[in-house]
Every structure is written in structure tokens, then in C-alpha cells.
XYZ file of C-alpha atoms in Angstrom:
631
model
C -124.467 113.849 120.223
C -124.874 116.704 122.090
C -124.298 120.609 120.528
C -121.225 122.004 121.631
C -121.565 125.198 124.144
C -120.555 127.850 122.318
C -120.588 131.803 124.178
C -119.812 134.813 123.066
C -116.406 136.428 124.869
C -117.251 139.080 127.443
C -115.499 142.166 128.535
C -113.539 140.004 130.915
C -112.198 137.762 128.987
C -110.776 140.298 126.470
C -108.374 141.535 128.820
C -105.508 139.443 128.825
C -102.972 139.340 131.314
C -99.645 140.910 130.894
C -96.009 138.331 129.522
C -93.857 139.814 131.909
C -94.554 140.973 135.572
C -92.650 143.167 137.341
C -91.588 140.677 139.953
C -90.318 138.482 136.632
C -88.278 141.727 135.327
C -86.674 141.940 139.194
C -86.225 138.233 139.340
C -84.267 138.318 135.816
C -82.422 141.217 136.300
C -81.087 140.400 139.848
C -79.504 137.243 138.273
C -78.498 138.521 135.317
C -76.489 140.974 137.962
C -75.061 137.619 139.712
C -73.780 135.950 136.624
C -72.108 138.937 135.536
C -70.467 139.547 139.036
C -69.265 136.112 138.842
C -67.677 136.047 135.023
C -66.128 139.613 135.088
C -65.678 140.881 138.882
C -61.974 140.278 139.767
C -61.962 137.855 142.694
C -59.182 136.049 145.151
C -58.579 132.395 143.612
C -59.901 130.156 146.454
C -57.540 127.117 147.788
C -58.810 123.526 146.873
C -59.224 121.865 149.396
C -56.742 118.344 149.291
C -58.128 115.106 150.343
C -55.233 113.194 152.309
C -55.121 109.618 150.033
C -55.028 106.914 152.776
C -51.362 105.542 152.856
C -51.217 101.958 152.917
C -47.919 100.026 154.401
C -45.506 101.278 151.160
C -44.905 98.010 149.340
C -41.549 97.093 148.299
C -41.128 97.132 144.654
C -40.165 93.287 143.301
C -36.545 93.341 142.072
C -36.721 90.938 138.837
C -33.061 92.079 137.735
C -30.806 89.299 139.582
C -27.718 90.669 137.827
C -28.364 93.980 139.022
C -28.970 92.680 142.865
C -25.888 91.032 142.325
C -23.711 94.633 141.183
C -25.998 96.165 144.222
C -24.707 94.207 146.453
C -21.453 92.966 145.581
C -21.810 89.318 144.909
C -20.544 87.171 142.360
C -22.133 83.843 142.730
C -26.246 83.296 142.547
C -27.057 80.010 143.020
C -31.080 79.678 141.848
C -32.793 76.580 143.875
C -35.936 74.472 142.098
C -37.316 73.270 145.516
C -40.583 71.424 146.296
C -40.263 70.474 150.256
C -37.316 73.072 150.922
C -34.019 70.769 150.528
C -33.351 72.576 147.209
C -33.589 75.917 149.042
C -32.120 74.682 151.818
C -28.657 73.509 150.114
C -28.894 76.668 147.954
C -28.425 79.137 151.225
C -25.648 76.811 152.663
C -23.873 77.134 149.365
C -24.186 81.216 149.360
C -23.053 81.304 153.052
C -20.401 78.978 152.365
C -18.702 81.129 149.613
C -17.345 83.435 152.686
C -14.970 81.355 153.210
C -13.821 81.501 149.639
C -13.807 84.985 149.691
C -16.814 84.810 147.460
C -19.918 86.576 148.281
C -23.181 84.009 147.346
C -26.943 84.546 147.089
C -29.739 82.273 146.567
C -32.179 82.823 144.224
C -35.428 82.007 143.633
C -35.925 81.316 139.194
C -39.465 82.225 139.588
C -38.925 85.577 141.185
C -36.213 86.925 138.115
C -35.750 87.223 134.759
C -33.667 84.006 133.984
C -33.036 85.478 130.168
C -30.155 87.808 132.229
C -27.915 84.595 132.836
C -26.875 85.937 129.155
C -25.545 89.411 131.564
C -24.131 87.298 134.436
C -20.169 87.602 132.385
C -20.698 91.008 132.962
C -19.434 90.799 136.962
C -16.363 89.738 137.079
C -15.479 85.635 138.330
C -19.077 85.210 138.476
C -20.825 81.406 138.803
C -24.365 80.601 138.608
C -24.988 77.244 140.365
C -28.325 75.151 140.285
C -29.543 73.138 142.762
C -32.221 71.220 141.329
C -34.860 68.922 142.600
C -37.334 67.013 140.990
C -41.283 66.535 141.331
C -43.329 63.841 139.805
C -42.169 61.845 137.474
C -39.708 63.334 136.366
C -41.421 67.238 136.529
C -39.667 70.074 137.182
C -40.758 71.714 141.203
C -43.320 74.616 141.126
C -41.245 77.132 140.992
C -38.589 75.895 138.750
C -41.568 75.576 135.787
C -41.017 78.664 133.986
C -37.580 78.319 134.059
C -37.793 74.533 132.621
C -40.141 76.248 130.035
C -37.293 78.857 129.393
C -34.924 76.037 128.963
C -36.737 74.668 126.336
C -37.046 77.427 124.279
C -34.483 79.881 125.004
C -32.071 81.272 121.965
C -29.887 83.157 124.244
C -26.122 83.373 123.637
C -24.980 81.726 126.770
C -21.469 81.505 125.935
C -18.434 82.074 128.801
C -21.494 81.227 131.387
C -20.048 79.626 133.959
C -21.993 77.111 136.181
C -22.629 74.485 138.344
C -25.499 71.607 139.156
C -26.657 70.040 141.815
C -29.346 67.827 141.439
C -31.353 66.624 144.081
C -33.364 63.449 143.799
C -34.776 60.264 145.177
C -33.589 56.834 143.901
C -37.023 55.483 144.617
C -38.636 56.846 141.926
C -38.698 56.313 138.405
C -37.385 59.527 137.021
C -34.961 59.948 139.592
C -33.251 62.995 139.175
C -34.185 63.940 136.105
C -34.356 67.948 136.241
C -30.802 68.120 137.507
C -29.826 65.868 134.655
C -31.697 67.894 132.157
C -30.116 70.930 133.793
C -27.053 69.119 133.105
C -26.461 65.867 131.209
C -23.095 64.917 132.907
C -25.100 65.380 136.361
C -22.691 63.058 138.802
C -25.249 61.036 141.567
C -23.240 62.703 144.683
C -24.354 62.838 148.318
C -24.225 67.130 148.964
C -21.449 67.096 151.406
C -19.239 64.763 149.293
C -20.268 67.160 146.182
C -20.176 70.346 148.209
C -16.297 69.314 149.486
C -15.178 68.781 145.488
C -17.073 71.882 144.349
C -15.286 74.611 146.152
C -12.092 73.478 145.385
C -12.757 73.211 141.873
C -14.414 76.585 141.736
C -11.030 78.297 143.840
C -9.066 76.583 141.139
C -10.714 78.118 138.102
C -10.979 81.323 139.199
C -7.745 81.592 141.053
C -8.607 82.428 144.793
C -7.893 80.719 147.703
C -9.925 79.982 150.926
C -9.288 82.510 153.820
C -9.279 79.776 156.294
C -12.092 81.807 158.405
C -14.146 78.523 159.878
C -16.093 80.494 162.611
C -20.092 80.713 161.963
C -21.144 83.338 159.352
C -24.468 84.746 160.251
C -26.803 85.286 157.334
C -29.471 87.650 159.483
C -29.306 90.249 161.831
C -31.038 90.251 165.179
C -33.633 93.859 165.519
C -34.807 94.108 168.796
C -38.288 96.229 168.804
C -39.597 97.010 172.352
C -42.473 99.113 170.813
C -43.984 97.328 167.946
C -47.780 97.621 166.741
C -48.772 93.618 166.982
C -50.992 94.588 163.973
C -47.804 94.933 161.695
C -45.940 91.388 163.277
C -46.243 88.087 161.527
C -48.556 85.192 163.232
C -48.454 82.578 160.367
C -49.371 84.048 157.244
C -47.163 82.267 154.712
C -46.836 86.342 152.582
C -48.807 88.744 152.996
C -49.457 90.617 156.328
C -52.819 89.210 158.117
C -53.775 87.823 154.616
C -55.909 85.015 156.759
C -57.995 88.569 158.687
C -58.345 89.632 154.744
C -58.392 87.028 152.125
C -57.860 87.588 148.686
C -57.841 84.685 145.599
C -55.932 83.628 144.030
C -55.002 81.310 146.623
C -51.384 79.222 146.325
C -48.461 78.643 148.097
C -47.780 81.665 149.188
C -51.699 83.245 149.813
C -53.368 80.179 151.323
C -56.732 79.644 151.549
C -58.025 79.433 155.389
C -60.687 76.125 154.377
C -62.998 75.340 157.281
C -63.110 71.718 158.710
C -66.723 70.567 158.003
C -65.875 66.416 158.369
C -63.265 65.269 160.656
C -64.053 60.952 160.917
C -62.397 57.793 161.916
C -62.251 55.528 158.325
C -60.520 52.481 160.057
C -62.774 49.924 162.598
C -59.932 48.891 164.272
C -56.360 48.240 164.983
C -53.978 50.477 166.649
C -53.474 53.296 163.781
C -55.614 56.526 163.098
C -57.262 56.907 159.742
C -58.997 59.643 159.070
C -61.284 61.423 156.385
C -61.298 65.358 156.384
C -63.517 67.553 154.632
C -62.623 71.433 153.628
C -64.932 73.772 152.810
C -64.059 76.096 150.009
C -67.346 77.143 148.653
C -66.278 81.413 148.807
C -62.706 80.569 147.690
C -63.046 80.349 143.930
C -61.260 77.299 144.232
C -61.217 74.399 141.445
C -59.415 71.197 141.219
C -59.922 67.921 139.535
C -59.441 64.552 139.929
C -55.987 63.563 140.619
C -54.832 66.990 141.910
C -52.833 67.722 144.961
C -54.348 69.841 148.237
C -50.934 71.307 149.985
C -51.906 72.363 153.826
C -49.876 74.167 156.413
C -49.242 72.758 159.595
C -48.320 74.176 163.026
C -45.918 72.397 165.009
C -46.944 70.566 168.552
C -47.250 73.297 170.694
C -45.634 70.970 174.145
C -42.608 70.947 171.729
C -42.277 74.409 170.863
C -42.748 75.181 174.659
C -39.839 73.058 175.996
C -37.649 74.208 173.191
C -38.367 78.046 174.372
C -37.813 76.718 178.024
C -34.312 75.060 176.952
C -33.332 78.450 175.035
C -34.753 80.699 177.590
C -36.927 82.372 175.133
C -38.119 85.721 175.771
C -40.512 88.079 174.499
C -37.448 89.404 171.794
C -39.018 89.909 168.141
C -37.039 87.961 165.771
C -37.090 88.969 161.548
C -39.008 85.729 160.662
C -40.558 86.575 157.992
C -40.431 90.067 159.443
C -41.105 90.934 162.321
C -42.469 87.817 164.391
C -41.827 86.839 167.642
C -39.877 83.594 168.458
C -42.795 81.287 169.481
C -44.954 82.549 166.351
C -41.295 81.236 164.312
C -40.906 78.072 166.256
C -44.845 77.423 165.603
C -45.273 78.266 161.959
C -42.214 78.893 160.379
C -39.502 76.384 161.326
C -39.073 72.811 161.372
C -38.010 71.583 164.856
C -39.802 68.047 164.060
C -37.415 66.504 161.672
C -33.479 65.396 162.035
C -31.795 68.451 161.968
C -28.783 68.487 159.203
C -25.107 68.378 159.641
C -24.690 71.916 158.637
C -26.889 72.758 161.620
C -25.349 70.701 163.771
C -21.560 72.077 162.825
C -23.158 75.543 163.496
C -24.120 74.698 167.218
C -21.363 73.022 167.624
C -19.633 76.196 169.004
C -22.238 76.575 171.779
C -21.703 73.399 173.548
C -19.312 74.213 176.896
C -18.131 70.400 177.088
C -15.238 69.618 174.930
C -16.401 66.506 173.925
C -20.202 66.975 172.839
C -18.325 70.040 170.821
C -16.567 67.283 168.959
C -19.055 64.854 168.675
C -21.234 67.698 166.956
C -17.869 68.766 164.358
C -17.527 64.984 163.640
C -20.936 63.987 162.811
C -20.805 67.513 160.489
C -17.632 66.515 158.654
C -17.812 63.885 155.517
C -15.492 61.684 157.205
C -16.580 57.855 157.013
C -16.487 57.803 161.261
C -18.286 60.850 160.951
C -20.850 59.787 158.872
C -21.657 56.335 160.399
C -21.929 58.300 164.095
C -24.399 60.964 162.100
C -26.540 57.928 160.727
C -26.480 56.364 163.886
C -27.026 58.786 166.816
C -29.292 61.180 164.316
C -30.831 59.740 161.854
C -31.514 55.908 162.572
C -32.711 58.119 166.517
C -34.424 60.010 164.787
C -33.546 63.086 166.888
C -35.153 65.931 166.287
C -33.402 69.431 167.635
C -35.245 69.384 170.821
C -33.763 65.809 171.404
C -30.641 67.026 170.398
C -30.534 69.947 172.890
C -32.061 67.473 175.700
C -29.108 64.738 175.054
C -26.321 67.489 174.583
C -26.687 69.078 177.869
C -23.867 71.711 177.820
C -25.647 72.666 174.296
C -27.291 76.352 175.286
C -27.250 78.356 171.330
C -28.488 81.785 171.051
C -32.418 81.391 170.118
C -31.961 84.053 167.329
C -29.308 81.969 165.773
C -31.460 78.213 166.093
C -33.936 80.422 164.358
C -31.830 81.444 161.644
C -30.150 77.733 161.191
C -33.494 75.518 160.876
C -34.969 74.864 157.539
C -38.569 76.467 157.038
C -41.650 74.365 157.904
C -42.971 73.247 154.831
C -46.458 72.281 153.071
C -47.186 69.059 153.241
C -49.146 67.529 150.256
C -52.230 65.308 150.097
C -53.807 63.531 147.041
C -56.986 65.003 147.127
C -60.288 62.396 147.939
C -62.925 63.329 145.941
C -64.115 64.764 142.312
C -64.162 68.126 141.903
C -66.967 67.626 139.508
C -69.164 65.811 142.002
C -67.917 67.893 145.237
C -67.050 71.656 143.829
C -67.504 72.917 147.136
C -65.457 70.868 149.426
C -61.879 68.805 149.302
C -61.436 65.522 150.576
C -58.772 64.137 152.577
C -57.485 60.319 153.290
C -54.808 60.440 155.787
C -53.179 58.491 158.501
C -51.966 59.362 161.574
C -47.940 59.182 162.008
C -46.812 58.056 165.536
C -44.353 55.571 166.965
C -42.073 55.103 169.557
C -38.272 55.664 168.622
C -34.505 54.024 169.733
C -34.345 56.851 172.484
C -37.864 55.964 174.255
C -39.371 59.221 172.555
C -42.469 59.275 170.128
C -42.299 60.677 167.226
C -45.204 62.027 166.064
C -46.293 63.053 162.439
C -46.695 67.264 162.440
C -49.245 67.420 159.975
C -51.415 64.409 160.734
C -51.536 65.093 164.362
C -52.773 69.032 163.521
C -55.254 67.495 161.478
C -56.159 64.857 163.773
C -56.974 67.657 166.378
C -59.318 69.842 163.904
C -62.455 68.614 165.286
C -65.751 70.393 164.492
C -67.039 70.865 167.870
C -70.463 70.332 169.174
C -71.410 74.024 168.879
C -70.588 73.821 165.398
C -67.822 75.892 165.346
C -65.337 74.845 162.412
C -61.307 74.971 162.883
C -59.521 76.580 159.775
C -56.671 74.723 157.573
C -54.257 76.777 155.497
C -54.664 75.627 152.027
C -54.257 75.661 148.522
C -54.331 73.698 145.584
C -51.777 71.843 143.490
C -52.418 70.859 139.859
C -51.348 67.281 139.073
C -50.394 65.417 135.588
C -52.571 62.000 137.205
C -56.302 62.481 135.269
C -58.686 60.209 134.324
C -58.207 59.203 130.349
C -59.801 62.178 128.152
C -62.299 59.317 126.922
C -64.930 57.782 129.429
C -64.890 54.929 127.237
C -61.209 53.697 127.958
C -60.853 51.064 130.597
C -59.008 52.022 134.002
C -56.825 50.030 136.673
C -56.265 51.255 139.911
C -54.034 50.452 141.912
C -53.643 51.858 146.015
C -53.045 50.039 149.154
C -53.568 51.802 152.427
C -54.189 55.418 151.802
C -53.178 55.182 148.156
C -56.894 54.679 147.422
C -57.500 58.865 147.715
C -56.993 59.854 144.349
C -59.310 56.686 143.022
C -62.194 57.807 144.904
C -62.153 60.901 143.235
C -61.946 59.119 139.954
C -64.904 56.508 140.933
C -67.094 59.719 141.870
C -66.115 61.198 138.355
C -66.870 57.925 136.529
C -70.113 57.434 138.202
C -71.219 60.981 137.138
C -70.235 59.988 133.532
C -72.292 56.959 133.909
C -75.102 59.021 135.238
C -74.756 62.097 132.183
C -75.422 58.578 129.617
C -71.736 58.588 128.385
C -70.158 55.198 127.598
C -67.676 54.263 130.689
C -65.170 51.438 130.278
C -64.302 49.049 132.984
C -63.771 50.749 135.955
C -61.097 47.998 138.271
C -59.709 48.639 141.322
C -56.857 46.990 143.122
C -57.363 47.644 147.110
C -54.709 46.822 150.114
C -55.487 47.060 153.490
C -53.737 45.042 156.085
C -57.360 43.409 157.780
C -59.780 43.660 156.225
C -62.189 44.045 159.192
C -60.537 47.086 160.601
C -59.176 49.324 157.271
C -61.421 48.471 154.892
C -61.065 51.942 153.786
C -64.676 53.645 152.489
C -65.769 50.141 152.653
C -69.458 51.265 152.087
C -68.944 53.869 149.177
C -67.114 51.627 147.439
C -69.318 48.065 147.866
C -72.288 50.819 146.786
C -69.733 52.025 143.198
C -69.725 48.256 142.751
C -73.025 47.133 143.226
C -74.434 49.895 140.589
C -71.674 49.016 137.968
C -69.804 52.204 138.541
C -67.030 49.659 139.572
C -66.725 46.536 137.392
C -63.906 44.962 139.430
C -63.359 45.286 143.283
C -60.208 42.980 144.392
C -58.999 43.529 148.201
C -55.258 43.793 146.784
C -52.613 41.278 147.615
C -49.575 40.734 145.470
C -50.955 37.758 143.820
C -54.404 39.182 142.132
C -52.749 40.823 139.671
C -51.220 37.681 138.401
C -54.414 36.283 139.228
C -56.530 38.623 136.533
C -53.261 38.036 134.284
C -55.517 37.655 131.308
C -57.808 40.135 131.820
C -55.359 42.786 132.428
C -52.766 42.194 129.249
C -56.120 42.014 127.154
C -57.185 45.761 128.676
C -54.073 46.680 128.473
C -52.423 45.406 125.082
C -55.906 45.367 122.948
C -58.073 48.165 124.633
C -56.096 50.674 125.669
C -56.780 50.783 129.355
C -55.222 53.336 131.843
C -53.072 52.255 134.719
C -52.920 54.189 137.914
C -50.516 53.399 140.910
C -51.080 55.276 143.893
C -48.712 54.793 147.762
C -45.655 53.737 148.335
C -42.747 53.959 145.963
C -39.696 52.117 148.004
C -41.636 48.846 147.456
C -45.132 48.808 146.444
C -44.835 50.849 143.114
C -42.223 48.529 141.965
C -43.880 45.324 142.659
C -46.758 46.212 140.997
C -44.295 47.224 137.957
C -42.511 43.899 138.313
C -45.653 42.195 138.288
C -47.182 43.449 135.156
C -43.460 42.696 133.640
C -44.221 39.365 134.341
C -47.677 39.417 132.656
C -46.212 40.645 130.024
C -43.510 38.127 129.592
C -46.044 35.465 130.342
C -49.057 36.404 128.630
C -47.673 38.784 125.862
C -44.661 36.601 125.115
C -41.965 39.370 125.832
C -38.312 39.154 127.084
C -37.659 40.955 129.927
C -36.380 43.859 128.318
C -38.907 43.999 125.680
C -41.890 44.258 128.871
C -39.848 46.649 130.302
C -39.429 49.016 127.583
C -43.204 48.296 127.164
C -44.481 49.603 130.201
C -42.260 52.442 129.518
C -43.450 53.264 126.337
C -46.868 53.338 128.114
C -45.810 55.798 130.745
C -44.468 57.692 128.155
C -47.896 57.773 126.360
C -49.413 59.145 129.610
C -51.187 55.531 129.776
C -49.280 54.308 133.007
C -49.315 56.901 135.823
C -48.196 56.928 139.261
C -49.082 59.147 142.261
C -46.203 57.653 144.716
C -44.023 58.850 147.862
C -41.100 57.798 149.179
């Protein structure tokens, strides 16, 4: 180790350098100075300077409060609407327009949009009436926007004596549960046609509360017609089903009202042959936030044919006038996204128009066909509805017919979603939703063709070559049809045609099961098609399910193999507690297949007839027989 240098300090270092300079003394005291200047020295109060907060469109502020709405605006009679495809609403604004000639003043009213605990308030305005018009989803569900309400129902503890109201329940005889949230709305629900109710209802309701019609039977106009000749295109309606450009800026969540704009990845051809259009869409919603499951519901939105809104501007002379629809659009955006010019227009619509045709005679045709007489009614089933006229064809065949556009605008019912059962798992595809669908067109009694709105916009969203992707308006709709909570329970499905969407979602899930080592029960499937060379629907996938066991039983579905696999199915049904799943048609199919497993059970089980029938419905009950069917 070497010896540290040690030296002796010299003059130099012994003189040590002063703390404080005199620059530091300067330095300190000139900022001492400042700080004192700034604490103590009187001084004028400078202005802060405002940011301007960027103002947005001001937002109108929800009014929950029907009762209040009602005092605001005079009325007396609300008449709330549970509406799936639009009939409920539809009948619920012909209802509030019609109490003008009462000397009534009606709204209708959404239940989803108010507080439904203030029916307790409606006695508070005097000769007041709520009325529901009711429809039913399902089996046997309340619509979407009736839910909460239904859930109020159920639980409510209000005092709702002296509430005076009124149902009208709106349901198909096809299905199972027909009508069944007007008759829970009301047990003594009568099965009326809504003209036939609508002509006993307003007497009745002049009786109780003592008024008397004023005779006025000219048109009452619900809307007013704003013409703007300088309007900012960014602040007019082009589609969106809500919110302003809400497809330019999209937001979740995504639902009826805030669609999600899904691009078209897969647009094929499923059939080989024969003179119908099957088809298999895929929708991309992998930045949507999106999930569904098996069994659920995709609701798009269609545009109408654009040839038809054309010749219907052409017969109106439309112009370039900006009609409230929602608020501001023009009338081509209206006839194209809004309204539905496609299907039979409704007696109310035609009684309306009536006043616009210059010949005497098509005038009366169009009043008879409108009233509930029985001549009235045959001519209206014949010349509208067995045509199948649609309002162009009307205006085309009624050639002295020439209504205001504004007013056509205001009469037809709004375009609605149309609903698809979705094609694939959710747990095997979380990205994308899959579509079975077939193309609607035929020729009708007048030498038209009618052609399906929805199908035939799908049918055109073709990803072109360039990749570029069309957009669908979309959103999803939850569903009570699911797969049994246990892998291990057997399933039978049951779908001709198209009715097979729903079961390939539930093959994907099951296969996935299989694959994640779970115990999956037998997996049978029931399949129609009318040849089986040319709509053998997802003929490959499914052969493929079957040769790897996913799917135990493939049959190619005729009416017979179910009483052909008689034994088979009573034991999975009756012994181990297999799941039954009917998915198409409900005029016919859905209740052959039920009339055919009443006969296994008769046969097989030894039941009566009313015994297998109360079976089944036990079973449906259970959530053990479930059907996906349209009318």
C-alpha cells in the first residue's frame, strides 16, 4: 500500500475565498426588491382572459313526465304503444289523431321513454284515458320497448284506482302465445280486428265521459310542413335512425336507435340451383364492442329500391322542399330510409288520400275500402291486399290520385328493422355475424313484382373486387332460444329452408364444447330443403359437424322422419331430458312438427291427446321446447 501524500498548507491555500460576493448581495437584493413590489405595491387587477367553451347543437332535455306533457299541452288521452315492427305505433298515432273528432286531444306515447309509475297522476287531468295498444314478441314476450313496463307491471304497488283505460292487443293467431301481452295487459282482452274495435271504442269512450263527436270528418294533419331554403346539409338527416351523422361518428352502445354501420366481408350464393336466391352474409363487427350468442337476433336497416322511390317522386312531383322527417330531411332521404312505400298501404291511409283523387268514383272506391263495411272490406282484401299494391301501385292505378308529398310523408308508417336469426356462434366467430337469408321476389295479380326490401339491399352488398366493403346498419337483439346450460343434455333441431340459421350457430358452439373436453349430448338435426341437389343449405359444414361426431344425427327433414326416429326421440325426450328447437315457419311447419311429436307421444308414451298436449306444454314452459318461428 502506498503512503498517503501528505503537504503542509501554503500561504495560498490559507486564504479562503469570501461566502458572499458582491454580485450575490446585488443579485439577492434586486429580487428581494421584486417580490416586495409584487406583494405590497398597489396594482390594477388584470382581466382573465375567457376561453369561449365550444357550443355543441343544444340538446333537448328528455321529458320523462307524460302527465306533465299532457297539462303542457292540453291533452287528455295518452295512448302508450308496445311495438316491435311498428303496427303497435302505428294504431297508437291513428288513435291520438282520431280523438279530434271527439273533441279529445290524443298523444302517443312511447312506455320506455316515461315514467309509467305517473299513471297513478293521470286522474289528476280531468276525463283523462290511458289506452294500450299492445303487441306481442316471442312467445308470448313483451316488444323491446314495452319490457320495463311489463317489469313494472309485475311489481308495481301503485294505487291505480279511478284509472281509466283501454287495450288493444295486437297479435298473430299463428303463434302459440298469441296475444298474450294485450291479455296480460288486460284479462278480458276481446280478439277484435282494429277497425271493428276502433268503431266500438269511441263510442263507448263519448258515452262515459259525456261528449259527443263534432262531426268534423276532413283530414287532421299531425305535422307541419317548414320550408328551409338555406339549410347547412351538415345539420339534415340522411338515414341515421337518432342521432345526427351518428354513422360519420359512431359511438357504442349500438341498438335500435344507434346502429352499428357492420361492413360486408362475405356476400355468397348457398343454393346450387333452382330459381330462388340464397344467400350467406358476413358482418364485420370487430371495433363495435359487439356480443351476441347463439340464438340471438341481428336487426338491419334497409333502404328502399331506389327505381321505386324515383317514380314515386316523379308521380308527386317532388322537389327539392325539406320535409321534418326525423328533422330536417329532404323528401327522397324520407322516401329512402324512413318510410315504407313497399308494403300494402292501410285503410287509414287510403281514407286520408281519398280527398285528393279529382274523379268521383276512385274518391269512393278509396272511402269504401277505408270504412268497416262488409263490401268495403271484401273490395280492400281484394284490390289491396290479395294485389298486393303497394302505394306506388296505388297512385299508378288511381290516376286522378295527385296528394301533397308532405302529407304521403306524414301518412306512411316508418320503415322498419327487419330481423334475422343470427348464423353463427358468437363464441366461435366474436368478430363477425352470420346471415342465412333468401331472396323475396315474385310476380303479383297486377303483372308487377314484388320484391323483398331487405333481401334485395342485401343481395346488392357485394364486396367488390377492389376490396372495398358496403356498410349494413345494425344492431343486436337478445333472444330467450340458447343452447341448454349443460353440454351434456341432448338437442333436436328442427329448421327447413332458412330455419337452419340459428342451428349452425349452435353446432359451432357444440363443437367448441367438444373441442374444450366437456361432455356433449347428442347433437340431431332435422333439415328441409325442397331438392336436395340445389338447397342443400351449408351442405359441406354440416356433412364435416357429422363426420367428426359434432352431429350425431343428420336427417334431410320430411314430415315422416320424425315419426320415423319415434323411439329415439320420446326416449331423449321423456328419459334424458333433451332440448327441442323449432326454427321457420309458424302458419304450418311449427305446428306439424308439434302435431307430430303429439302423436309420438300418444303412440310411444301412451298419452291421450290432451295429456301429450299439455305435455309438450309443460316442456315449453320448462324452457325445454323452444321455437324461433315467423309468420
Amino acid at each position: 500500500m502506498e503512503d498517503a501524500e501528505v503537504h503542509a498548507p501554503t500561504d495560498q491555500d490559507q486564504t479562503a475565498d469570501p461566502l458572499v460576493s458582491s454580485l450575490d448581495i446585488f443579485l439577492f437584493s434586486l429580487i428581494a426588491g421584486l417580490l416586495i413590489y409584487w406583494f405590497f405595491y398597489p396594482r390594477k387587477a388584470q382581466p382573465v382572459p375567457q376561453i369561449k367553451p365550444f357550443l355543441s347543437e343544444p340538446q333537448p332535455t328528455r321529458e320523462t313526465s307524460f302527465i306533465e306533457k299532457m297539462k303542457k299541452t292540453s291533452r287528455n288521452i295518452v295512448i302508450f304503444y308496445g311495438s316491435q315492427t311498428g303496427t303497435g305505433e302505428e294504431f297508437a298515432n291513428r288513435l291520438a289523431k282520431d280523438a279530434h273528432r271527439y273533441g279529445m286531444k290524443g298523444m302517443a306515447a312511447d312506455p320506455e321513454e316515461y315514467d309509467m309509475s305517473e299513471l297513478q297522476r293521470l286522474k289528476e287531468i280531468p276525463k283523462s284515458l290511458a289506452v294500450f295498444c299492445m303487441a306481442t314478441y316471442g312467445e308470448g314476450d313483451p316488444t323491446d320497448n314495452a319490457q320495463e313496463f311489463y317489469d313494472w307491471l309485475q311489481n308495481a304497488d301503485e294505487d291505480l284506482q279511478g284509472l281509466n283505460f283501454a287495450v288493444f292487443g295486437l297479435g298473430n293467431k299463428t303463434y302459440e302465445q298469441y296475444n298474450a301481452m294485450g291479455k296480460y295487459t288486460d284479462k278480458r282482452l276481446a280478439e277484435l280486428d282494429f277497425i271493428s274495435w276502433k268503431e266500438q271504442f269511441w263510442p263507448a269512450i263519448c258515452e262515459y265521459f259525456g261528449v259527443e263527436a263534432t262531426g268534423e270528418d276532413s283530414s287532421i294533419r299531425q305535422f307541419e310542413l317548414v320550408l328551409h331554403n338555406d339549410v347547412n346539409m351538415n345539420q339534415v338527416f340522411t338515414g341515421e335512425m337518432g342521432r345526427l351523422k351518428s354513422f360519420q361518428t359512431q359511438k357504442p352502445p349500438y341498438d335500435l336507435k344507434n346502429p352499428f354501420l357492420a361492413s360486408v366481408t362475405v356476400n355468397r350464393k348457398l343454393n346450387k340451383g333452382g330459381n330462388r336466391h340464397l344467400m350467406h352474409i358476413e358482418l364485420d363487427i370487430t371495433s363495435s364492442k359487439i356480443r351476441y350468442d347463439s340464438g340471438d337476433h341481428v336487426a338491419v336497416y334497409p333502404t328502399n329500391d331506389s327505381e321505386t322511390v324515383h317514380r314515386i317522386g316523379e308521380r308527386l312531383g317532388e322537389s327539392n322542399k325539406k320535409h321534418p322527417f326525423p328533422c330536417p330531411t329532404t323528401y327522397r332521404s324520407a322516401l329512402t330510409h324512413y318510410l315504407d312505400i313497399n308494403n300494402t298501404p292501410r285503410t287509414n291511409v287510403l281514407y286520408e288520400l281519398a280527398q285528393y283523387a279529382s274523379d268521383p268514383q276512385e274518391q269512393e272506391k278509396m272511402r269504401k275500402m277505408a270504412s268497416a263495411s262488409p263490401e268495403g272490406k271484401a273490395l280492400y282484401q281484394n284490390w289491396v291486399l290479395d294485389s298486393e299494391r303497394n302505394i306506388l301501385a296505388v297512385l299508378e292505378d288511381l290516376p286522378s290520385l295527385k296528394p301533397p308529398i308532405d302529407h304521403l310523408c306524414e301518412l306512411l308508417p316508418r320503415l322498419q328493422a327487419r330481423y334475422y336469426s343470427i348464423a353463427s356462434s358468437g363464441k366461435v366467430h366474436p368478430n363477425t355475424i352470420h346471415i342465412c337469408a333468401v331472396v323475396i321476389e315474385y310476380p303479383t295479380k297486377t303483372g308487377r313484382v314484388f320484391k323483398g326490401v331487405a333481401t334485395n339491399w342485401l343481395k346488392n352488398k357485394q364486396v367488390n373486387e377492389n376490396g372495398h366493403s358496403p356498410t349494413v346498419p345494425m344492431y343486436v337483439r337478445r333472444s330467450q332460444f340458447r343452447l341448454p346450460f349443460k353440454p351434456s343434455n341432448p338437442v333436436i333441431m328442427i329448421g327447413p329452408g332458412t330455419g337452419i340459421a340459428p342451428f349452425m350457430g349452435f353446432i359451432q358452439e357444440r363443437s367448441l364444447q367438444k373441442q374444450q373436453g366437456k361432455e356433449v349430448g347428442e347433437t340431431i338435426l332435422f333439415f328441409g330443403c325442397r331438392h336436395r341437389n340445389e338447397d342443400f343449405l351449408y351442405q359441406q359444414e354440416l356433412e364435416e359437424f357429422e363426420r367428426t361426431g359434432v352431429l350425431t344425427q343428420l336427417n334431410i327433414y320430411v314430415q315422416h322422419l320424425l315419426k320415423k326416429n319415434k323411439e329415439q326421440l320420446w326416449k331423449l325426450i321423456h328419459t334424458n331430458n333433451a332440448h327441442i328447437y323449432v326454427c321457420g315457419d309458424a302458419r304450418n311447419m311449427a305446428r306439424d312438427v308439434q302435431a307430430a311429436f303429439h302423436d309420438i307421444a300418444m303412440e310411444i308414451g301412451g298419452l291421450t291427446h290432451t295429456q301429450a298436449v299439455d305435455y309438450f306444454k309443460k316442456l315449453m314452459t320448462k324452457g325445454r321446447y323452444s321455437q324461433d318461428v315467423w309468420s
